[in-house]
PDB file of C-alpha atoms and ligand atoms in Angstrom:
ATOM      1  CA  MET A1402       0.000   0.000   0.000  1.00 53.00           C
ATOM      2  CA  ARG A1403       1.875   3.010  -1.373  1.00 53.00           C
ATOM      3  CA  VAL A1404       0.561   5.991   0.558  1.00 58.00           C
ATOM      4  CA  THR A1405      -0.151   4.316   3.883  1.00 78.00           C
ATOM      5  CA  LYS A1406       2.397   6.364   5.853  1.00 80.00           C
ATOM      6  CA  GLU A1407       0.873   9.589   4.594  1.00 82.00           C
ATOM      7  CA  ILE A1408      -2.643   8.368   5.432  1.00 85.00           C
ATOM      8  CA  VAL A1409      -1.635   7.276   8.912  1.00 84.00           C
ATOM      9  CA  ARG A1410       0.159  10.600   9.545  1.00 85.00           C
ATOM     10  CA  THR A1411      -2.946  12.523   8.500  1.00 87.00           C
ATOM     11  CA  TRP A1412      -5.171  10.470  10.763  1.00 88.00           C
ATOM     12  CA  GLU A1413      -2.777  10.861  13.703  1.00 88.00           C
ATOM     13  CA  GLU A1414      -2.874  14.609  13.198  1.00 88.00           C
ATOM     14  CA  ASN A1415      -6.622  14.819  12.769  1.00 88.00           C
ATOM     15  CA  SER A1416      -8.102  12.110  15.028  1.00 91.00           C
ATOM     16  CA  LYS A1417      -9.213  14.620  17.669  1.00 90.00           C
ATOM     17  CA  ILE A1418     -10.926  16.959  15.251  1.00 89.00           C
ATOM     18  CA  TRP A1419     -12.516  13.981  13.459  1.00 89.00           C
ATOM     19  CA  ILE A1420     -14.148  12.929  16.751  1.00 91.00           C
ATOM     20  CA  GLU A1421     -15.405  16.499  17.322  1.00 90.00           C
ATOM     21  CA  THR A1422     -16.694  16.709  13.749  1.00 89.00           C
ATOM     22  CA  LEU A1423     -18.708  13.485  14.063  1.00 91.00           C
ATOM     23  CA  ASP A1424     -20.004  14.506  17.501  1.00 90.00           C
ATOM     24  CA  LYS A1425     -21.367  17.708  15.950  1.00 87.00           C
ATOM     25  CA  MET A1426     -22.719  15.794  12.912  1.00 87.00           C
ATOM     26  CA  ALA A1427     -20.862  18.443  10.902  1.00 87.00           C
ATOM     27  CA  ILE A1428     -20.612  16.379   7.691  1.00 88.00           C
ATOM     28  CA  PRO A1429     -24.066  16.855   6.125  1.00 89.00           C
ATOM     29  CA  SER A1430     -23.831  13.790   3.832  1.00 91.00           C
ATOM     30  CA  ARG A1431     -23.512  11.570   6.923  1.00 94.00           C
ATOM     31  CA  GLN A1432     -27.203  12.196   7.596  1.00 94.00           C
ATOM     32  CA  ILE A1433     -27.798  10.091   4.477  1.00 97.00           C
ATOM     33  CA  THR A1434     -24.849   7.705   4.515  1.00 97.00           C
ATOM     34  CA  ASN A1435     -24.969   6.682   8.219  1.00 97.00           C
ATOM     35  CA  PRO A1436     -28.544   5.328   8.093  1.00 98.00           C
ATOM     36  CA  ALA A1437     -27.794   3.831   4.668  1.00 98.00           C
ATOM     37  CA  ILE A1438     -24.963   1.596   5.892  1.00 98.00           C
ATOM     38  CA  ILE A1439     -27.048   0.507   8.901  1.00 98.00           C
ATOM     39  CA  ARG A1440     -29.900  -0.366   6.545  1.00 98.00           C
ATOM     40  CA  ALA A1441     -27.606  -2.259   4.140  1.00 98.00           C
ATOM     41  CA  ILE A1442     -26.164  -4.321   6.979  1.00 98.00           C
ATOM     42  CA  SER A1443     -29.464  -5.050   8.672  1.00 98.00           C
ATOM     43  CA  GLU A1444     -31.104  -6.088   5.378  1.00 98.00           C
ATOM     44  CA  ASN A1445     -28.281  -8.455   4.431  1.00 98.00           C
ATOM     45  CA  THR A1446     -26.693  -9.958   7.506  1.00 96.00           C
ATOM     46  CA  GLU A1447     -27.638 -10.941  11.017  1.00 95.00           C
ATOM     47  CA  ALA A1448     -26.212 -11.008  14.497  1.00 96.00           C
ATOM     48  CA  SER A1449     -22.561  -9.971  14.204  1.00 97.00           C
ATOM     49  CA  ILE A1450     -20.354  -7.456  12.359  1.00 98.00           C
ATOM     50  CA  LEU A1451     -16.658  -6.690  12.249  1.00 98.00           C
ATOM     51  CA  ASP A1452     -16.040  -2.970  11.535  1.00 98.00           C
ATOM     52  CA  LEU A1453     -12.659  -2.359   9.845  1.00 98.00           C
ATOM     53  CA  GLY A1454     -11.367   1.234   9.919  1.00 97.00           C
ATOM     54  CA  CYS A1455     -14.041   1.778  12.573  1.00 97.00           C
ATOM     55  CA  GLY A1456     -12.842   5.234  13.665  1.00 96.00           C
ATOM     56  CA  GLU A1457     -14.405   6.340  16.957  1.00 96.00           C
ATOM     57  CA  GLY A1458     -16.842   3.470  16.763  1.00 97.00           C
ATOM     58  CA  TRP A1459     -20.211   5.101  15.979  1.00 97.00           C
ATOM     59  CA  LEU A1460     -21.289   2.266  13.652  1.00 97.00           C
ATOM     60  CA  CYS A1461     -20.494  -0.448  16.207  1.00 97.00           C
ATOM     61  CA  ARG A1462     -22.518   1.461  18.801  1.00 96.00           C
ATOM     62  CA  ALA A1463     -25.451   1.908  16.420  1.00 96.00           C
ATOM     63  CA  LEU A1464     -25.433  -1.792  15.489  1.00 97.00           C
ATOM     64  CA  GLU A1465     -25.067  -2.845  19.127  1.00 95.00           C
ATOM     65  CA  GLY A1466     -28.255  -0.872  19.752  1.00 95.00           C
ATOM     66  CA  LEU A1467     -29.942  -3.098  17.145  1.00 96.00           C
ATOM     67  CA  GLY A1468     -28.751  -6.260  18.880  1.00 96.00           C
ATOM     68  CA  TYR A1469     -25.618  -7.015  16.814  1.00 97.00           C
ATOM     69  CA  LYS A1470     -22.443  -8.291  18.401  1.00 96.00           C
ATOM     70  CA  THR A1471     -19.681  -6.043  17.022  1.00 97.00           C
ATOM     71  CA  PHE A1472     -15.915  -5.735  16.967  1.00 98.00           C
ATOM     72  CA  GLY A1473     -14.033  -2.698  15.625  1.00 98.00           C
ATOM     73  CA  LEU A1474     -10.457  -2.400  14.354  1.00 98.00           C
ATOM     74  CA  ASP A1475      -8.615   0.788  13.395  1.00 96.00           C
ATOM     75  CA  ALA A1476      -5.001   1.918  13.093  1.00 95.00           C
ATOM     76  CA  MET A1477      -5.424   5.048  15.224  1.00 94.00           C
ATOM     77  CA  PRO A1478      -4.911   4.673  19.010  1.00 95.00           C
ATOM     78  CA  LEU A1479      -6.888   7.815  19.916  1.00 95.00           C
ATOM     79  CA  LEU A1480      -9.879   6.673  17.850  1.00 96.00           C
ATOM     80  CA  ILE A1481      -9.769   3.181  19.367  1.00 97.00           C
ATOM     81  CA  ASP A1482      -9.423   4.601  22.917  1.00 96.00           C
ATOM     82  CA  THR A1483     -12.446   6.794  22.274  1.00 96.00           C
ATOM     83  CA  ALA A1484     -14.413   3.889  20.821  1.00 97.00           C
ATOM     84  CA  GLN A1485     -13.566   1.751  23.879  1.00 96.00           C
ATOM     85  CA  LYS A1486     -14.692   4.466  26.295  1.00 94.00           C
ATOM     86  CA  ARG A1487     -17.947   5.095  24.468  1.00 94.00           C
ATOM     87  CA  SER A1488     -19.058   1.497  24.096  1.00 90.00           C
ATOM     88  CA  LEU A1489     -20.618  -0.671  26.758  1.00 82.00           C
ATOM     89  CA  LYS A1490     -18.958  -3.764  25.296  1.00 82.00           C
ATOM     90  CA  ALA A1491     -15.522  -2.269  24.476  1.00 77.00           C
ATOM     91  CA  ASN A1492     -14.806  -4.732  21.688  1.00 94.00           C
ATOM     92  CA  PHE A1493     -12.148  -2.715  19.862  1.00 97.00           C
ATOM     93  CA  SER A1494      -8.508  -3.190  18.982  1.00 97.00           C
ATOM     94  CA  CYS A1495      -5.798  -1.068  17.384  1.00 96.00           C
ATOM     95  CA  ILE A1496      -4.883  -3.062  14.248  1.00 96.00           C
ATOM     96  CA  SER A1497      -4.142  -1.665  10.783  1.00 94.00           C
ATOM     97  CA  PHE A1498      -5.098  -3.061   7.376  1.00 95.00           C
ATOM     98  CA  GLU A1499      -1.413  -3.711   6.684  1.00 94.00           C
ATOM     99  CA  GLU A1500      -1.148  -5.791   9.872  1.00 95.00           C
ATOM    100  CA  ILE A1501      -4.172  -7.826   8.729  1.00 96.00           C
ATOM    101  CA  ILE A1502      -2.438  -8.504   5.380  1.00 96.00           C
ATOM    102  CA  ASP A1503       0.789  -9.472   7.174  1.00 96.00           C
ATOM    103  CA  TRP A1504      -1.106 -11.693   9.643  1.00 97.00           C
ATOM    104  CA  SER A1505      -2.877 -13.428   6.787  1.00 97.00           C
ATOM    105  CA  ALA A1506       0.485 -14.103   5.091  1.00 96.00           C
ATOM    106  CA  GLY A1507       1.904 -15.528   8.348  1.00 97.00           C
ATOM    107  CA  ASN A1508       4.277 -12.574   8.876  1.00 96.00           C
ATOM    108  CA  TYR A1509       2.573 -11.004  11.896  1.00 96.00           C
ATOM    109  CA  SER A1510       1.099 -12.574  14.998  1.00 97.00           C
ATOM    110  CA  SER A1511      -2.048 -11.286  16.596  1.00 98.00           C
ATOM    111  CA  GLU A1512      -4.087 -13.120  19.194  1.00 97.00           C
ATOM    112  CA  THR A1513      -6.997 -10.816  18.390  1.00 97.00           C
ATOM    113  CA  LEU A1514      -6.986 -11.727  14.684  1.00 98.00           C
ATOM    114  CA  ASP A1515      -6.498 -15.431  15.504  1.00 98.00           C
ATOM    115  CA  LYS A1516      -9.539 -15.312  17.770  1.00 97.00           C
ATOM    116  CA  LEU A1517     -11.617 -13.376  15.232  1.00 97.00           C
ATOM    117  CA  SER A1518     -10.834 -15.980  12.573  1.00 97.00           C
ATOM    118  CA  GLU A1519     -11.643 -18.883  14.922  1.00 97.00           C
ATOM    119  CA  GLU A1520     -15.005 -17.371  15.886  1.00 96.00           C
ATOM    120  CA  PRO A1521     -15.867 -15.332  12.801  1.00 96.00           C
ATOM    121  CA  TYR A1522     -18.439 -12.565  12.625  1.00 97.00           C
ATOM    122  CA  ASN A1523     -21.157 -12.875   9.960  1.00 97.00           C
ATOM    123  CA  GLY A1524     -20.233  -9.698   8.130  1.00 98.00           C
ATOM    124  CA  LEU A1525     -17.454  -7.197   7.748  1.00 98.00           C
ATOM    125  CA  VAL A1526     -17.743  -3.491   6.886  1.00 98.00           C
ATOM    126  CA  PHE A1527     -15.410  -0.829   5.469  1.00 98.00           C
ATOM    127  CA  ASN A1528     -17.223   2.480   5.884  1.00 98.00           C
ATOM    128  CA  PHE A1529     -15.385   5.280   4.040  1.00 96.00           C
ATOM    129  CA  CYS A1530     -11.926   3.988   4.875  1.00 96.00           C
ATOM    130  CA  LEU A1531     -10.467   2.484   1.668  1.00 96.00           C
ATOM    131  CA  TYR A1532      -8.135   5.073   0.165  1.00 93.00           C
ATOM    132  CA  GLU A1533      -5.383   3.156  -1.584  1.00 93.00           C
ATOM    133  CA  LYS A1534      -4.766   2.284  -5.220  1.00 93.00           C
ATOM    134  CA  GLU A1535      -2.519  -0.730  -4.633  1.00 92.00           C
ATOM    135  CA  GLY A1536      -3.157  -3.565  -2.237  1.00 93.00           C
ATOM    136  CA  VAL A1537      -6.937  -3.302  -1.935  1.00 96.00           C
ATOM    137  CA  SER A1538      -7.545  -6.756  -3.398  1.00 96.00           C
ATOM    138  CA  ASP A1539      -4.777  -8.125  -1.099  1.00 96.00           C
ATOM    139  CA  LEU A1540      -6.708  -6.698   1.832  1.00 97.00           C
ATOM    140  CA  PHE A1541      -9.951  -8.272   0.581  1.00 98.00           C
ATOM    141  CA  ILE A1542      -8.213 -11.644   0.143  1.00 97.00           C
ATOM    142  CA  SER A1543      -6.768 -11.366   3.665  1.00 97.00           C
ATOM    143  CA  VAL A1544     -10.051 -10.478   5.357  1.00 98.00           C
ATOM    144  CA  ARG A1545     -11.729 -13.556   3.859  1.00 97.00           C
ATOM    145  CA  LYS A1546      -9.955 -15.423   6.686  1.00 97.00           C
ATOM    146  CA  LEU A1547     -11.981 -13.406   9.195  1.00 98.00           C
ATOM    147  CA  LEU A1548     -15.327 -14.470   7.690  1.00 97.00           C
ATOM    148  CA  PRO A1549     -17.365 -17.679   7.539  1.00 97.00           C
ATOM    149  CA  ASP A1550     -18.068 -19.082   4.036  1.00 96.00           C
ATOM    150  CA  TYR A1551     -21.477 -17.389   4.003  1.00 96.00           C
ATOM    151  CA  GLY A1552     -20.035 -14.061   5.234  1.00 97.00           C
ATOM    152  CA  LYS A1553     -20.775 -10.707   3.619  1.00 98.00           C
ATOM    153  CA  ILE A1554     -18.561  -7.687   3.019  1.00 98.00           C
ATOM    154  CA  PHE A1555     -20.032  -4.165   2.963  1.00 98.00           C
ATOM    155  CA  ILE A1556     -18.116  -1.250   1.461  1.00 98.00           C
ATOM    156  CA  GLN A1557     -19.384   2.311   1.539  1.00 98.00           C
ATOM    157  CA  THR A1558     -17.405   4.800  -0.537  1.00 97.00           C
ATOM    158  CA  LEU A1559     -17.729   7.758  -2.901  1.00 94.00           C
ATOM    159  CA  HIS A1560     -20.095   7.049  -5.780  1.00 96.00           C
ATOM    160  CA  PRO A1561     -18.176   6.875  -9.096  1.00 95.00           C
ATOM    161  CA  ALA A1562     -20.693   9.303 -10.656  1.00 94.00           C
ATOM    162  CA  THR A1563     -19.363  11.974  -8.284  1.00 91.00           C
ATOM    163  CA  MET A1564     -16.313  12.303 -10.571  1.00 88.00           C
ATOM    164  CA  HIS A1565     -18.423  13.812 -13.308  1.00 86.00           C
ATOM    165  CA  ALA A1566     -20.095  16.176 -10.836  1.00 85.00           C
ATOM    166  CA  MET A1567     -16.619  17.320  -9.755  1.00 87.00           C
ATOM    167  CA  GLY A1568     -15.756  18.181 -13.351  1.00 90.00           C
ATOM    168  CA  LEU A1569     -13.363  15.227 -13.694  1.00 91.00           C
ATOM    169  CA  LYS A1570     -13.023  12.754 -16.541  1.00 94.00           C
ATOM    170  CA  TYR A1571     -14.517   9.334 -15.802  1.00 95.00           C
ATOM    171  CA  ASN A1572     -11.220   7.591 -15.060  1.00 96.00           C
ATOM    172  CA  SER A1573      -9.922   6.047 -11.861  1.00 97.00           C
ATOM    173  CA  GLN A1574      -7.591   8.678 -10.431  1.00 95.00           C
ATOM    174  CA  TRP A1575      -5.926  10.073  -7.348  1.00 93.00           C
ATOM    175  CA  MET A1576      -7.743  12.866  -5.537  1.00 89.00           C
ATOM    176  CA  GLU A1577      -5.198  15.158  -3.924  1.00 83.00           C
ATOM    177  CA  ASP A1578      -7.040  15.752  -0.680  1.00 78.00           C
ATOM    178  CA  ALA A1579      -9.664  13.353   0.619  1.00 74.00           C
ATOM    179  CA  TRP A1580     -10.621  15.963   3.222  1.00 74.00           C
ATOM    180  CA  ALA A1581     -11.333  18.812   0.815  1.00 73.00           C
ATOM    181  CA  GLY A1582     -14.730  20.389   1.408  1.00 71.00           C
ATOM    182  CA  LEU A1583     -15.107  19.086   4.977  1.00 73.00           C
ATOM    183  CA  SER A1584     -15.899  21.769   7.488  1.00 72.00           C
ATOM    184  CA  GLY A1585     -13.499  21.882  10.434  1.00 72.00           C
ATOM    185  CA  ASP A1586      -9.845  22.642  10.927  1.00 78.00           C
ATOM    186  CA  PHE A1587      -8.440  19.522   9.249  1.00 81.00           C
ATOM    187  CA  LYS A1588      -4.737  19.614   8.407  1.00 82.00           C
ATOM    188  CA  ASN A1589      -2.650  18.018   5.675  1.00 79.00           C
ATOM    189  CA  GLY A1590      -5.296  15.907   3.974  1.00 79.00           C
ATOM    190  CA  HIS A1591      -4.119  12.684   2.359  1.00 82.00           C
ATOM    191  CA  PRO A1592      -4.765  11.452  -1.190  1.00 85.00           C
ATOM    192  CA  TRP A1593      -7.629   9.095  -2.001  1.00 91.00           C
ATOM    193  CA  TYR A1594      -7.822   6.811  -5.035  1.00 94.00           C
ATOM    194  CA  PHE A1595     -11.154   7.284  -6.743  1.00 94.00           C
ATOM    195  CA  ARG A1596     -12.330   4.204  -8.713  1.00 96.00           C
ATOM    196  CA  THR A1597     -14.704   3.720 -11.620  1.00 97.00           C
ATOM    197  CA  PHE A1598     -17.279   0.918 -11.382  1.00 97.00           C
ATOM    198  CA  GLU A1599     -15.155  -1.181 -13.728  1.00 97.00           C
ATOM    199  CA  ASP A1600     -12.112  -0.865 -11.488  1.00 98.00           C
ATOM    200  CA  TRP A1601     -14.043  -1.669  -8.308  1.00 98.00           C
ATOM    201  CA  PHE A1602     -15.402  -4.806  -9.968  1.00 97.00           C
ATOM    202  CA  ALA A1603     -11.884  -5.792 -11.073  1.00 97.00           C
ATOM    203  CA  GLU A1604     -10.692  -5.572  -7.434  1.00 97.00           C
ATOM    204  CA  PHE A1605     -13.647  -7.707  -6.306  1.00 97.00           C
ATOM    205  CA  LYS A1606     -13.015 -10.299  -9.009  1.00 97.00           C
ATOM    206  CA  THR A1607      -9.303 -10.558  -8.152  1.00 96.00           C
ATOM    207  CA  ALA A1608     -10.234 -11.188  -4.518  1.00 96.00           C
ATOM    208  CA  GLY A1609     -12.892 -13.804  -5.370  1.00 96.00           C
ATOM    209  CA  LEU A1610     -15.794 -11.652  -4.209  1.00 97.00           C
ATOM    210  CA  ASN A1611     -19.176 -11.645  -5.918  1.00 97.00           C
ATOM    211  CA  LEU A1612     -21.232  -8.492  -5.981  1.00 97.00           C
ATOM    212  CA  GLU A1613     -24.633  -9.301  -4.565  1.00 97.00           C
ATOM    213  CA  PHE A1614     -26.282  -5.888  -4.398  1.00 97.00           C
ATOM    214  CA  ILE A1615     -25.613  -2.154  -4.451  1.00 98.00           C
ATOM    215  CA  TYR A1616     -27.268   0.694  -2.599  1.00 98.00           C
ATOM    216  CA  GLU A1617     -27.147   4.280  -3.878  1.00 98.00           C
ATOM    217  CA  PRO A1618     -28.233   6.405  -0.902  1.00 98.00           C
ATOM    218  CA  LYS A1619     -29.514   9.793  -2.042  1.00 96.00           C
ATOM    219  CA  ALA A1620     -31.068  12.839  -0.395  1.00 95.00           C
ATOM    220  CA  SER A1621     -34.527  13.390  -1.879  1.00 94.00           C
ATOM    221  CA  GLU A1622     -33.597  16.835  -3.235  1.00 93.00           C
ATOM    222  CA  ALA A1623     -30.165  15.796  -4.598  1.00 94.00           C
ATOM    223  CA  ASP A1624     -29.235  15.083  -8.226  1.00 93.00           C
ATOM    224  CA  LEU A1625     -26.668  12.415  -7.351  1.00 94.00           C
ATOM    225  CA  PRO A1626     -26.294   9.721  -4.688  1.00 96.00           C
ATOM    226  CA  SER A1627     -24.318  10.655  -1.570  1.00 95.00           C
ATOM    227  CA  SER A1628     -22.341   7.398  -1.809  1.00 97.00           C
ATOM    228  CA  ILE A1629     -22.398   3.831  -3.039  1.00 98.00           C
ATOM    229  CA  ILE A1630     -22.591   0.713  -0.880  1.00 98.00           C
ATOM    230  CA  PHE A1631     -21.369  -2.586  -2.317  1.00 98.00           C
ATOM    231  CA  VAL A1632     -22.682  -5.796  -0.739  1.00 98.00           C
ATOM    232  CA  LEU A1633     -20.331  -8.692  -1.548  1.00 98.00           C
ATOM    233  CA  LYS A1634     -20.240 -12.353  -0.779  1.00 97.00           C
ATOM    234  CA  LEU A1635     -17.383 -14.814  -0.956  1.00 93.00           C
ATOM    235  CA  ASN A1636     -17.046 -16.797  -4.154  1.00 87.00           C
ATOM    236  CA  MET A1637     -16.436 -20.303  -2.812  1.00 81.00           C
ATOM    237  CA  ALA A1638     -15.890 -21.946  -6.220  1.00 72.00           C
TER     238      ALA A1638
HETATM  239  C1  SAM B2187     -13.288   8.572   7.249  1.00 56.90           C
HETATM  240  S1  SAM B2187     -12.798   7.626   8.634  1.00 56.90           S
HETATM  241  C2  SAM B2187     -14.144   6.523   8.769  1.00 56.90           C
HETATM  242  C3  SAM B2187     -14.257   5.966  10.130  1.00 56.90           C
HETATM  243  C4  SAM B2187     -15.508   5.110  10.355  1.00 56.90           C
HETATM  244  N1  SAM B2187     -15.518   3.964   9.475  1.00 56.90           N
HETATM  245  C5  SAM B2187     -16.742   5.937  10.172  1.00 56.90           C
HETATM  246  O1  SAM B2187     -17.617   5.550   9.424  1.00 56.90           O
HETATM  247  O2  SAM B2187     -16.839   7.011  10.811  1.00 56.90           O
HETATM  248  C6  SAM B2187     -11.497   6.577   7.994  1.00 56.90           C
HETATM  249  C7  SAM B2187     -10.913   5.644   9.031  1.00 56.90           C
HETATM  250  O3  SAM B2187     -10.026   4.737   8.384  1.00 56.90           O
HETATM  251  C8  SAM B2187      -8.962   4.486   9.268  1.00 56.90           C
HETATM  252  N2  SAM B2187      -7.835   3.994   8.457  1.00 56.90           N
HETATM  253  C9  SAM B2187      -7.254   4.602   7.402  1.00 56.90           C
HETATM  254  N3  SAM B2187      -6.258   3.858   6.914  1.00 56.90           N
HETATM  255  C10 SAM B2187      -6.191   2.749   7.709  1.00 56.90           C
HETATM  256  C11 SAM B2187      -5.348   1.609   7.712  1.00 56.90           C
HETATM  257  N4  SAM B2187      -4.366   1.473   6.813  1.00 56.90           N
HETATM  258  N5  SAM B2187      -5.578   0.660   8.650  1.00 56.90           N
HETATM  259  C12 SAM B2187      -6.596   0.794   9.555  1.00 56.90           C
HETATM  260  N6  SAM B2187      -7.415   1.873   9.612  1.00 56.90           N
HETATM  261  C13 SAM B2187      -7.214   2.833   8.688  1.00 56.90           C
HETATM  262  C14 SAM B2187      -8.681   5.821   9.902  1.00 56.90           C
HETATM  263  O4  SAM B2187      -7.901   5.715  11.075  1.00 56.90           O
HETATM  264  C15 SAM B2187     -10.096   6.325  10.128  1.00 56.90           C
HETATM  265  O5  SAM B2187     -10.586   5.928  11.368  1.00 56.90           O
END
């Protein structure tokens, strides 16, 4: 994963303000995308969810309130500490995507990941946390070990049609600053690789994931969806 250091540095610098921003609900699109990911999960999987790149843990808390057993992983200690303090169950651990890939390849030991793979959760979610160009299919291949055969993967991300609305050509491309346009005093935003539908599907195919459904959450007055949610299942062939 090429830009990981830059991404991690940005999140270290901005974890505190991210928590404040979510607490104030200061990202208007989240009023659409938060309920949308809860709906996608509750319509497609039952009982338990692993939240990767969970941030300060709002989605785990929301799903716990609906009766799900949850576990959240994130690379940022401050976000995981906050998630632990805010949850009644405190099922969170500071583990990065790169550590999951290394664990899966046998190059990193983690009792937490061993336990999660021995007693897998029914579904796994990445909510607005996949930023890289390289290594995404490696991550998907690695997380298969954390799921049962019938497990589902949920990914919420920017809708590819947003490129056109931003005046960009419809090509997968790096966005300079994933934080542009967010209100709040965010510093040193990191790049974000924006994918076309074709390129998302290529990543899924490489990782042996079948697309089962998509959601396109949209505000009633808006021209374009606020995001896209992919619902994937493991291809066991
Ligand atoms: C936009 S936030 C989303 C957080 C949460 N999923 C939510 O919906 O509020 C992106 C999250 O991805 C996490 N993240 C980014 N790169 C990561 C990596 N390589 N490994 C683990 N977490 C990562 C960040 O620490 C941050 O919490």
